[in-house]
């Protein structure tokens, strides 16, 4: 239970997103197409949260996936959705601007 609470509130182990991306992780931006068009990380794929469930065929279950959005809320929902669908190597990267830095 303590581990669950730590992970829910961001006190879990730190993830090196830059290293994961350098190793070939897929960056999934779950913002709307308009938000994505206004700015995004090069190489990210735009799968809006509301259409993510119908686009799972664009992702591989054995690949590392990092989700991102504007603030981290939608990317957290996307992570939970992907985990529920059998994707094991999923990380919530939070705000895309933080990952870009």
PDB file of N, CA and C in Angstrom:
ATOM      1  N   UNK A   1       0.824  -1.201   0.000  1.00  0.00           N
ATOM      2  CA  UNK A   1       0.000   0.000   0.000  1.00  0.00           C
ATOM      3  C   UNK A   1       0.864   1.260   0.000  1.00  0.00           C
ATOM      4  N   UNK A   2       1.952   1.247   0.747  1.00  0.00           N
ATOM      5  CA  UNK A   2       2.842   2.408   0.809  1.00  0.00           C
ATOM      6  C   UNK A   2       3.451   2.665  -0.563  1.00  0.00           C
ATOM      7  N   UNK A   3       3.866   1.588  -1.263  1.00  0.00           N
ATOM      8  CA  UNK A   3       4.451   1.740  -2.596  1.00  0.00           C
ATOM      9  C   UNK A   3       3.433   2.345  -3.564  1.00  0.00           C
ATOM     10  N   UNK A   4       2.178   1.898  -3.468  1.00  0.00           N
ATOM     11  CA  UNK A   4       1.129   2.420  -4.329  1.00  0.00           C
ATOM     12  C   UNK A   4       0.958   3.918  -4.106  1.00  0.00           C
ATOM     13  N   UNK A   5       0.906   4.331  -2.845  1.00  0.00           N
ATOM     14  CA  UNK A   5       0.755   5.752  -2.538  1.00  0.00           C
ATOM     15  C   UNK A   5       1.956   6.555  -3.023  1.00  0.00           C
ATOM     16  N   UNK A   6       3.150   6.019  -2.864  1.00  0.00           N
ATOM     17  CA  UNK A   6       4.353   6.709  -3.345  1.00  0.00           C
ATOM     18  C   UNK A   6       4.278   6.926  -4.844  1.00  0.00           C
ATOM     19  N   UNK A   7       3.872   5.904  -5.574  1.00  0.00           N
ATOM     20  CA  UNK A   7       3.787   6.018  -7.025  1.00  0.00           C
ATOM     21  C   UNK A   7       2.672   6.958  -7.463  1.00  0.00           C
ATOM     22  N   UNK A   8       1.538   6.917  -6.766  1.00  0.00           N
ATOM     23  CA  UNK A   8       0.419   7.801  -7.099  1.00  0.00           C
ATOM     24  C   UNK A   8       0.775   9.265  -6.913  1.00  0.00           C
ATOM     25  N   UNK A   9       1.550   9.564  -5.894  1.00  0.00           N
ATOM     26  CA  UNK A   9       1.884  10.949  -5.589  1.00  0.00           C
ATOM     27  C   UNK A   9       3.258  11.347  -6.098  1.00  0.00           C
ATOM     28  N   UNK A  10       3.842  10.539  -6.961  1.00  0.00           N
ATOM     29  CA  UNK A  10       5.091  10.916  -7.594  1.00  0.00           C
ATOM     30  C   UNK A  10       6.328  10.737  -6.747  1.00  0.00           C
ATOM     31  N   UNK A  11       6.247   9.932  -5.717  1.00  0.00           N
ATOM     32  CA  UNK A  11       7.400   9.699  -4.853  1.00  0.00           C
ATOM     33  C   UNK A  11       8.099   8.385  -5.173  1.00  0.00           C
ATOM     34  N   UNK A  12       7.712   7.787  -6.282  1.00  0.00           N
ATOM     35  CA  UNK A  12       8.318   6.521  -6.689  1.00  0.00           C
ATOM     36  C   UNK A  12       9.701   6.760  -7.258  1.00  0.00           C
ATOM     37  N   UNK A  13      10.293   5.711  -7.778  1.00  0.00           N
ATOM     38  CA  UNK A  13      11.637   5.847  -8.350  1.00  0.00           C
ATOM     39  C   UNK A  13      11.636   6.840  -9.509  1.00  0.00           C
ATOM     40  N   UNK A  14      12.704   7.609  -9.603  1.00  0.00           N
ATOM     41  CA  UNK A  14      12.832   8.593 -10.681  1.00  0.00           C
ATOM     42  C   UNK A  14      13.089   7.871 -11.998  1.00  0.00           C
ATOM     43  N   UNK A  15      12.475   8.358 -13.051  1.00  0.00           N
ATOM     44  CA  UNK A  15      12.626   7.769 -14.373  1.00  0.00           C
ATOM     45  C   UNK A  15      13.461   8.732 -15.220  1.00  0.00           C
ATOM     46  N   UNK A  16      14.453   8.198 -15.909  1.00  0.00           N
ATOM     47  CA  UNK A  16      15.294   9.000 -16.799  1.00  0.00           C
ATOM     48  C   UNK A  16      14.658   8.967 -18.194  1.00  0.00           C
ATOM     49  N   UNK A  17      13.764   9.925 -18.442  1.00  0.00           N
ATOM     50  CA  UNK A  17      13.025   9.950 -19.700  1.00  0.00           C
ATOM     51  C   UNK A  17      13.943  10.164 -20.898  1.00  0.00           C
ATOM     52  N   UNK A  18      14.949  10.999 -20.744  1.00  0.00           N
ATOM     53  CA  UNK A  18      15.888  11.242 -21.850  1.00  0.00           C
ATOM     54  C   UNK A  18      16.584   9.946 -22.258  1.00  0.00           C
ATOM     55  N   UNK A  19      16.989   9.153 -21.281  1.00  0.00           N
ATOM     56  CA  UNK A  19      17.644   7.871 -21.579  1.00  0.00           C
ATOM     57  C   UNK A  19      16.671   6.917 -22.258  1.00  0.00           C
ATOM     58  N   UNK A  20      15.428   6.875 -21.776  1.00  0.00           N
ATOM     59  CA  UNK A  20      14.432   5.998 -22.403  1.00  0.00           C
ATOM     60  C   UNK A  20      14.196   6.398 -23.850  1.00  0.00           C
ATOM     61  N   UNK A  21      14.090   7.710 -24.110  1.00  0.00           N
ATOM     62  CA  UNK A  21      13.881   8.175 -25.477  1.00  0.00           C
ATOM     63  C   UNK A  21      15.093   7.865 -26.348  1.00  0.00           C
ATOM     64  N   UNK A  22      16.286   8.056 -25.786  1.00  0.00           N
ATOM     65  CA  UNK A  22      17.520   7.750 -26.536  1.00  0.00           C
ATOM     66  C   UNK A  22      17.592   6.269 -26.883  1.00  0.00           C
ATOM     67  N   UNK A  23      16.991   5.429 -26.037  1.00  0.00           N
ATOM     68  CA  UNK A  23      16.989   3.977 -26.270  1.00  0.00           C
ATOM     69  C   UNK A  23      15.830   3.519 -27.155  1.00  0.00           C
ATOM     70  N   UNK A  24      15.043   4.468 -27.678  1.00  0.00           N
ATOM     71  CA  UNK A  24      13.989   4.110 -28.620  1.00  0.00           C
ATOM     72  C   UNK A  24      12.575   4.086 -28.082  1.00  0.00           C
ATOM     73  N   UNK A  25      12.347   4.639 -26.903  1.00  0.00           N
ATOM     74  CA  UNK A  25      10.980   4.688 -26.368  1.00  0.00           C
ATOM     75  C   UNK A  25      10.085   5.491 -27.305  1.00  0.00           C
ATOM     76  N   UNK A  26       8.813   5.150 -27.322  1.00  0.00           N
ATOM     77  CA  UNK A  26       7.828   5.879 -28.113  1.00  0.00           C
ATOM     78  C   UNK A  26       7.192   6.945 -27.240  1.00  0.00           C
ATOM     79  N   UNK A  27       7.199   8.172 -27.727  1.00  0.00           N
ATOM     80  CA  UNK A  27       6.588   9.287 -27.005  1.00  0.00           C
ATOM     81  C   UNK A  27       5.204   9.532 -27.590  1.00  0.00           C
ATOM     82  N   UNK A  28       4.184   9.347 -26.753  1.00  0.00           N
ATOM     83  CA  UNK A  28       2.798   9.508 -27.185  1.00  0.00           C
ATOM     84  C   UNK A  28       2.226  10.762 -26.527  1.00  0.00           C
ATOM     85  N   UNK A  29       1.932  11.757 -27.355  1.00  0.00           N
ATOM     86  CA  UNK A  29       1.347  13.014 -26.893  1.00  0.00           C
ATOM     87  C   UNK A  29      -0.161  12.873 -27.012  1.00  0.00           C
ATOM     88  N   UNK A  30      -0.873  12.940 -25.885  1.00  0.00           N
ATOM     89  CA  UNK A  30      -2.312  12.674 -25.884  1.00  0.00           C
ATOM     90  C   UNK A  30      -3.155  13.948 -25.904  1.00  0.00           C
ATOM     91  N   UNK A  31      -2.534  15.068 -26.260  1.00  0.00           N
ATOM     92  CA  UNK A  31      -3.289  16.315 -26.397  1.00  0.00           C
ATOM     93  C   UNK A  31      -4.089  16.303 -27.700  1.00  0.00           C
ATOM     94  N   UNK A  32      -4.941  17.295 -27.863  1.00  0.00           N
ATOM     95  CA  UNK A  32      -5.735  17.402 -29.087  1.00  0.00           C
ATOM     96  C   UNK A  32      -4.827  17.750 -30.265  1.00  0.00           C
ATOM     97  N   UNK A  33      -5.280  17.485 -31.493  1.00  0.00           N
ATOM     98  CA  UNK A  33      -4.476  17.842 -32.662  1.00  0.00           C
ATOM     99  C   UNK A  33      -4.113  19.336 -32.711  1.00  0.00           C
ATOM    100  N   UNK A  34      -5.023  20.192 -32.289  1.00  0.00           N
ATOM    101  CA  UNK A  34      -4.746  21.633 -32.283  1.00  0.00           C
ATOM    102  C   UNK A  34      -3.623  21.952 -31.294  1.00  0.00           C
ATOM    103  N   UNK A  35      -3.681  21.371 -30.101  1.00  0.00           N
ATOM    104  CA  UNK A  35      -2.619  21.583 -29.115  1.00  0.00           C
ATOM    105  C   UNK A  35      -1.285  21.063 -29.646  1.00  0.00           C
ATOM    106  N   UNK A  36      -1.315  19.894 -30.252  1.00  0.00           N
ATOM    107  CA  UNK A  36      -0.108  19.273 -30.795  1.00  0.00           C
ATOM    108  C   UNK A  36       0.498  20.147 -31.887  1.00  0.00           C
ATOM    109  N   UNK A  37      -0.357  20.696 -32.745  1.00  0.00           N
ATOM    110  CA  UNK A  37       0.098  21.544 -33.843  1.00  0.00           C
ATOM    111  C   UNK A  37       0.773  22.810 -33.314  1.00  0.00           C
ATOM    112  N   UNK A  38       0.314  23.306 -32.197  1.00  0.00           N
ATOM    113  CA  UNK A  38       0.880  24.527 -31.603  1.00  0.00           C
ATOM    114  C   UNK A  38       2.271  24.317 -31.028  1.00  0.00           C
ATOM    115  N   UNK A  39       2.682  23.072 -30.879  1.00  0.00           N
ATOM    116  CA  UNK A  39       4.011  22.770 -30.369  1.00  0.00           C
ATOM    117  C   UNK A  39       4.064  21.372 -29.800  1.00  0.00           C
ATOM    118  N   UNK A  40       5.155  20.670 -30.098  1.00  0.00           N
ATOM    119  CA  UNK A  40       5.327  19.312 -29.588  1.00  0.00           C
ATOM    120  C   UNK A  40       6.795  18.922 -29.682  1.00  0.00           C
ATOM    121  N   UNK A  41       7.114  17.794 -29.109  1.00  0.00           N
ATOM    122  CA  UNK A  41       8.479  17.277 -29.148  1.00  0.00           C
ATOM    123  C   UNK A  41       8.668  16.522 -30.458  1.00  0.00           C
ATOM    124  N   UNK A  42       9.763  16.812 -31.139  1.00  0.00           N
ATOM    125  CA  UNK A  42      10.073  16.139 -32.402  1.00  0.00           C
ATOM    126  C   UNK A  42      10.095  14.624 -32.172  1.00  0.00           C
ATOM    127  N   UNK A  43       9.407  13.915 -33.040  1.00  0.00           N
ATOM    128  CA  UNK A  43       9.354  12.457 -32.952  1.00  0.00           C
ATOM    129  C   UNK A  43       8.159  11.924 -32.178  1.00  0.00           C
ATOM    130  N   UNK A  44       7.452  12.816 -31.475  1.00  0.00           N
ATOM    131  CA  UNK A  44       6.262  12.378 -30.731  1.00  0.00           C
ATOM    132  C   UNK A  44       5.140  12.038 -31.702  1.00  0.00           C
ATOM    133  N   UNK A  45       4.325  11.057 -31.309  1.00  0.00           N
ATOM    134  CA  UNK A  45       3.135  10.766 -32.104  1.00  0.00           C
ATOM    135  C   UNK A  45       1.923  11.286 -31.349  1.00  0.00           C
ATOM    136  N   UNK A  46       0.990  11.854 -32.085  1.00  0.00           N
ATOM    137  CA  UNK A  46      -0.197  12.447 -31.483  1.00  0.00           C
ATOM    138  C   UNK A  46      -1.345  11.449 -31.538  1.00  0.00           C
ATOM    139  N   UNK A  47      -1.678  10.924 -30.374  1.00  0.00           N
ATOM    140  CA  UNK A  47      -2.840  10.044 -30.217  1.00  0.00           C
ATOM    141  C   UNK A  47      -3.689  10.655 -29.106  1.00  0.00           C
ATOM    142  N   UNK A  48      -4.624  11.553 -29.456  1.00  0.00           N
ATOM    143  CA  UNK A  48      -5.434  12.220 -28.438  1.00  0.00           C
ATOM    144  C   UNK A  48      -6.105  11.227 -27.493  1.00  0.00           C
ATOM    145  N   UNK A  49      -6.184  11.607 -26.227  1.00  0.00           N
ATOM    146  CA  UNK A  49      -6.733  10.716 -25.211  1.00  0.00           C
ATOM    147  C   UNK A  49      -8.092  10.159 -25.625  1.00  0.00           C
ATOM    148  N   UNK A  50      -8.956  11.011 -26.184  1.00  0.00           N
ATOM    149  CA  UNK A  50     -10.308  10.555 -26.533  1.00  0.00           C
ATOM    150  C   UNK A  50     -10.323   9.527 -27.663  1.00  0.00           C
ATOM    151  N   UNK A  51      -9.216   9.396 -28.406  1.00  0.00           N
ATOM    152  CA  UNK A  51      -9.166   8.403 -29.482  1.00  0.00           C
ATOM    153  C   UNK A  51      -8.125   7.309 -29.217  1.00  0.00           C
ATOM    154  N   UNK A  52      -7.460   7.380 -28.079  1.00  0.00           N
ATOM    155  CA  UNK A  52      -6.392   6.431 -27.781  1.00  0.00           C
ATOM    156  C   UNK A  52      -6.866   4.980 -27.833  1.00  0.00           C
ATOM    157  N   UNK A  53      -8.002   4.712 -27.256  1.00  0.00           N
ATOM    158  CA  UNK A  53      -8.522   3.343 -27.216  1.00  0.00           C
ATOM    159  C   UNK A  53      -8.725   2.724 -28.581  1.00  0.00           C
ATOM    160  N   UNK A  54      -9.060   3.536 -29.571  1.00  0.00           N
ATOM    161  CA  UNK A  54      -9.281   3.011 -30.916  1.00  0.00           C
ATOM    162  C   UNK A  54      -8.013   3.045 -31.768  1.00  0.00           C
ATOM    163  N   UNK A  55      -6.901   3.492 -31.176  1.00  0.00           N
ATOM    164  CA  UNK A  55      -5.635   3.551 -31.911  1.00  0.00           C
ATOM    165  C   UNK A  55      -4.536   2.698 -31.277  1.00  0.00           C
ATOM    166  N   UNK A  56      -4.921   1.747 -30.451  1.00  0.00           N
ATOM    167  CA  UNK A  56      -3.931   0.902 -29.774  1.00  0.00           C
ATOM    168  C   UNK A  56      -3.106   0.082 -30.767  1.00  0.00           C
ATOM    169  N   UNK A  57      -3.647  -0.148 -31.950  1.00  0.00           N
ATOM    170  CA  UNK A  57      -2.922  -0.924 -32.967  1.00  0.00           C
ATOM    171  C   UNK A  57      -1.684  -0.174 -33.480  1.00  0.00           C
ATOM    172  N   UNK A  58      -1.576   1.100 -33.182  1.00  0.00           N
ATOM    173  CA  UNK A  58      -0.409   1.887 -33.592  1.00  0.00           C
ATOM    174  C   UNK A  58       0.749   1.754 -32.611  1.00  0.00           C
ATOM    175  N   UNK A  59       0.500   1.035 -31.504  1.00  0.00           N
ATOM    176  CA  UNK A  59       1.527   0.851 -30.472  1.00  0.00           C
ATOM    177  C   UNK A  59       1.815  -0.635 -30.290  1.00  0.00           C
ATOM    178  N   UNK A  60       3.010  -0.930 -29.815  1.00  0.00           N
ATOM    179  CA  UNK A  60       3.388  -2.316 -29.556  1.00  0.00           C
ATOM    180  C   UNK A  60       3.456  -2.533 -28.052  1.00  0.00           C
ATOM    181  N   UNK A  61       2.904  -3.652 -27.607  1.00  0.00           N
ATOM    182  CA  UNK A  61       2.856  -3.941 -26.174  1.00  0.00           C
ATOM    183  C   UNK A  61       4.221  -4.163 -25.552  1.00  0.00           C
ATOM    184  N   UNK A  62       5.224  -4.517 -26.366  1.00  0.00           N
ATOM    185  CA  UNK A  62       6.553  -4.782 -25.807  1.00  0.00           C
ATOM    186  C   UNK A  62       7.501  -3.582 -25.914  1.00  0.00           C
ATOM    187  N   UNK A  63       6.989  -2.435 -26.322  1.00  0.00           N
ATOM    188  CA  UNK A  63       7.839  -1.256 -26.423  1.00  0.00           C
ATOM    189  C   UNK A  63       7.664  -0.355 -25.201  1.00  0.00           C
ATOM    190  N   UNK A  64       8.682   0.436 -24.903  1.00  0.00           N
ATOM    191  CA  UNK A  64       8.581   1.423 -23.834  1.00  0.00           C
ATOM    192  C   UNK A  64       7.806   2.615 -24.384  1.00  0.00           C
ATOM    193  N   UNK A  65       6.791   3.036 -23.651  1.00  0.00           N
ATOM    194  CA  UNK A  65       5.944   4.153 -24.060  1.00  0.00           C
ATOM    195  C   UNK A  65       5.974   5.214 -22.969  1.00  0.00           C
ATOM    196  N   UNK A  66       6.148   6.460 -23.391  1.00  0.00           N
ATOM    197  CA  UNK A  66       6.073   7.594 -22.474  1.00  0.00           C
ATOM    198  C   UNK A  66       4.901   8.448 -22.941  1.00  0.00           C
ATOM    199  N   UNK A  67       3.952   8.687 -22.063  1.00  0.00           N
ATOM    200  CA  UNK A  67       2.819   9.532 -22.406  1.00  0.00           C
ATOM    201  C   UNK A  67       3.091  10.952 -21.918  1.00  0.00           C
ATOM    202  N   UNK A  68       2.551  11.929 -22.641  1.00  0.00           N
ATOM    203  CA  UNK A  68       2.677  13.321 -22.207  1.00  0.00           C
ATOM    204  C   UNK A  68       1.445  14.097 -22.660  1.00  0.00           C
ATOM    205  N   UNK A  69       1.235  15.246 -22.044  1.00  0.00           N
ATOM    206  CA  UNK A  69       0.128  16.123 -22.400  1.00  0.00           C
ATOM    207  C   UNK A  69       0.508  17.550 -21.989  1.00  0.00           C
ATOM    208  N   UNK A  70      -0.461  18.378 -21.646  1.00  0.00           N
ATOM    209  CA  UNK A  70      -0.165  19.749 -21.248  1.00  0.00           C
ATOM    210  C   UNK A  70       0.300  19.829 -19.799  1.00  0.00           C
ATOM    211  N   UNK A  71      -0.370  19.085 -18.913  1.00  0.00           N
ATOM    212  CA  UNK A  71      -0.060  19.209 -17.487  1.00  0.00           C
ATOM    213  C   UNK A  71       0.341  17.907 -16.807  1.00  0.00           C
ATOM    214  N   UNK A  72      -0.015  16.792 -17.394  1.00  0.00           N
ATOM    215  CA  UNK A  72       0.257  15.490 -16.787  1.00  0.00           C
ATOM    216  C   UNK A  72      -0.995  14.737 -16.406  1.00  0.00           C
ATOM    217  N   UNK A  73      -2.130  15.407 -16.449  1.00  0.00           N
ATOM    218  CA  UNK A  73      -3.393  14.767 -16.068  1.00  0.00           C
ATOM    219  C   UNK A  73      -3.856  13.763 -17.132  1.00  0.00           C
ATOM    220  N   UNK A  74      -3.980  14.219 -18.371  1.00  0.00           N
ATOM    221  CA  UNK A  74      -4.427  13.318 -19.445  1.00  0.00           C
ATOM    222  C   UNK A  74      -3.398  12.213 -19.695  1.00  0.00           C
ATOM    223  N   UNK A  75      -2.118  12.550 -19.573  1.00  0.00           N
ATOM    224  CA  UNK A  75      -1.094  11.516 -19.786  1.00  0.00           C
ATOM    225  C   UNK A  75      -1.169  10.453 -18.692  1.00  0.00           C
ATOM    226  N   UNK A  76      -1.566  10.846 -17.485  1.00  0.00           N
ATOM    227  CA  UNK A  76      -1.772   9.875 -16.406  1.00  0.00           C
ATOM    228  C   UNK A  76      -2.935   8.953 -16.714  1.00  0.00           C
ATOM    229  N   UNK A  77      -4.009   9.525 -17.259  1.00  0.00           N
ATOM    230  CA  UNK A  77      -5.161   8.700 -17.656  1.00  0.00           C
ATOM    231  C   UNK A  77      -4.771   7.761 -18.784  1.00  0.00           C
ATOM    232  N   UNK A  78      -3.968   8.267 -19.732  1.00  0.00           N
ATOM    233  CA  UNK A  78      -3.523   7.440 -20.854  1.00  0.00           C
ATOM    234  C   UNK A  78      -2.665   6.281 -20.356  1.00  0.00           C
ATOM    235  N   UNK A  79      -1.789   6.558 -19.404  1.00  0.00           N
ATOM    236  CA  UNK A  79      -0.949   5.503 -18.839  1.00  0.00           C
ATOM    237  C   UNK A  79      -1.818   4.415 -18.216  1.00  0.00           C
ATOM    238  N   UNK A  80      -2.800   4.813 -17.422  1.00  0.00           N
ATOM    239  CA  UNK A  80      -3.687   3.833 -16.784  1.00  0.00           C
ATOM    240  C   UNK A  80      -4.455   3.023 -17.831  1.00  0.00           C
ATOM    241  N   UNK A  81      -4.918   3.687 -18.883  1.00  0.00           N
ATOM    242  CA  UNK A  81      -5.647   2.999 -19.947  1.00  0.00           C
ATOM    243  C   UNK A  81      -4.745   1.975 -20.648  1.00  0.00           C
ATOM    244  N   UNK A  82      -3.543   2.385 -20.975  1.00  0.00           N
ATOM    245  CA  UNK A  82      -2.612   1.475 -21.652  1.00  0.00           C
ATOM    246  C   UNK A  82      -2.259   0.287 -20.768  1.00  0.00           C
ATOM    247  N   UNK A  83      -2.016   0.543 -19.485  1.00  0.00           N
ATOM    248  CA  UNK A  83      -1.710  -0.552 -18.548  1.00  0.00           C
ATOM    249  C   UNK A  83      -2.874  -1.535 -18.490  1.00  0.00           C
ATOM    250  N   UNK A  84      -4.099  -1.010 -18.455  1.00  0.00           N
ATOM    251  CA  UNK A  84      -5.285  -1.865 -18.391  1.00  0.00           C
ATOM    252  C   UNK A  84      -5.443  -2.711 -19.654  1.00  0.00           C
ATOM    253  N   UNK A  85      -4.882  -2.239 -20.766  1.00  0.00           N
ATOM    254  CA  UNK A  85      -4.964  -2.967 -22.037  1.00  0.00           C
ATOM    255  C   UNK A  85      -3.754  -3.876 -22.264  1.00  0.00           C
ATOM    256  N   UNK A  86      -2.909  -4.031 -21.238  1.00  0.00           N
ATOM    257  CA  UNK A  86      -1.810  -4.981 -21.338  1.00  0.00           C
ATOM    258  C   UNK A  86      -0.462  -4.405 -21.716  1.00  0.00           C
ATOM    259  N   UNK A  87      -0.361  -3.084 -21.821  1.00  0.00           N
ATOM    260  CA  UNK A  87       0.922  -2.446 -22.088  1.00  0.00           C
ATOM    261  C   UNK A  87       1.640  -2.303 -20.750  1.00  0.00           C
ATOM    262  N   UNK A  88       2.783  -2.950 -20.613  1.00  0.00           N
ATOM    263  CA  UNK A  88       3.477  -2.991 -19.324  1.00  0.00           C
ATOM    264  C   UNK A  88       4.510  -1.884 -19.130  1.00  0.00           C
ATOM    265  N   UNK A  89       5.161  -1.463 -20.208  1.00  0.00           N
ATOM    266  CA  UNK A  89       6.299  -0.549 -20.111  1.00  0.00           C
ATOM    267  C   UNK A  89       5.869   0.883 -20.401  1.00  0.00           C
ATOM    268  N   UNK A  90       4.936   1.390 -19.594  1.00  0.00           N
ATOM    269  CA  UNK A  90       4.361   2.716 -19.824  1.00  0.00           C
ATOM    270  C   UNK A  90       4.733   3.644 -18.677  1.00  0.00           C
ATOM    271  N   UNK A  91       5.143   4.870 -19.043  1.00  0.00           N
ATOM    272  CA  UNK A  91       5.507   5.892 -18.062  1.00  0.00           C
ATOM    273  C   UNK A  91       4.733   7.161 -18.359  1.00  0.00           C
ATOM    274  N   UNK A  92       4.285   7.835 -17.317  1.00  0.00           N
ATOM    275  CA  UNK A  92       3.641   9.142 -17.460  1.00  0.00           C
ATOM    276  C   UNK A  92       4.747  10.190 -17.415  1.00  0.00           C
ATOM    277  N   UNK A  93       5.054  10.768 -18.559  1.00  0.00           N
ATOM    278  CA  UNK A  93       6.085  11.803 -18.634  1.00  0.00           C
ATOM    279  C   UNK A  93       5.610  13.172 -18.189  1.00  0.00           C
ATOM    280  N   UNK A  94       4.294  13.318 -17.970  1.00  0.00           N
ATOM    281  CA  UNK A  94       3.764  14.594 -17.511  1.00  0.00           C
ATOM    282  C   UNK A  94       3.657  15.605 -18.633  1.00  0.00           C
ATOM    283  N   UNK A  95       3.955  16.847 -18.312  1.00  0.00           N
ATOM    284  CA  UNK A  95       3.841  17.941 -19.283  1.00  0.00           C
ATOM    285  C   UNK A  95       4.894  17.815 -20.379  1.00  0.00           C
ATOM    286  N   UNK A  96       4.471  17.985 -21.615  1.00  0.00           N
ATOM    287  CA  UNK A  96       5.399  17.841 -22.742  1.00  0.00           C
ATOM    288  C   UNK A  96       6.516  18.874 -22.665  1.00  0.00           C
ATOM    289  N   UNK A  97       6.219  20.049 -22.097  1.00  0.00           N
ATOM    290  CA  UNK A  97       7.233  21.091 -22.008  1.00  0.00           C
ATOM    291  C   UNK A  97       8.337  20.702 -21.019  1.00  0.00           C
ATOM    292  N   UNK A  98       8.003  19.919 -20.010  1.00  0.00           N
ATOM    293  CA  UNK A  98       9.013  19.438 -19.052  1.00  0.00           C
ATOM    294  C   UNK A  98       9.916  18.402 -19.698  1.00  0.00           C
ATOM    295  N   UNK A  99       9.324  17.542 -20.528  1.00  0.00           N
ATOM    296  CA  UNK A  99      10.111  16.523 -21.223  1.00  0.00           C
ATOM    297  C   UNK A  99      11.034  17.157 -22.263  1.00  0.00           C
ATOM    298  N   UNK A 100      10.560  18.245 -22.851  1.00  0.00           N
ATOM    299  CA  UNK A 100      11.318  18.925 -23.898  1.00  0.00           C
ATOM    300  C   UNK A 100      12.580  19.589 -23.332  1.00  0.00           C
ATOM    301  N   UNK A 101      12.486  20.034 -22.093  1.00  0.00           N
ATOM    302  CA  UNK A 101      13.594  20.776 -21.471  1.00  0.00           C
ATOM    303  C   UNK A 101      14.842  19.954 -21.292  1.00  0.00           C
TER     304      UNK A 101
END
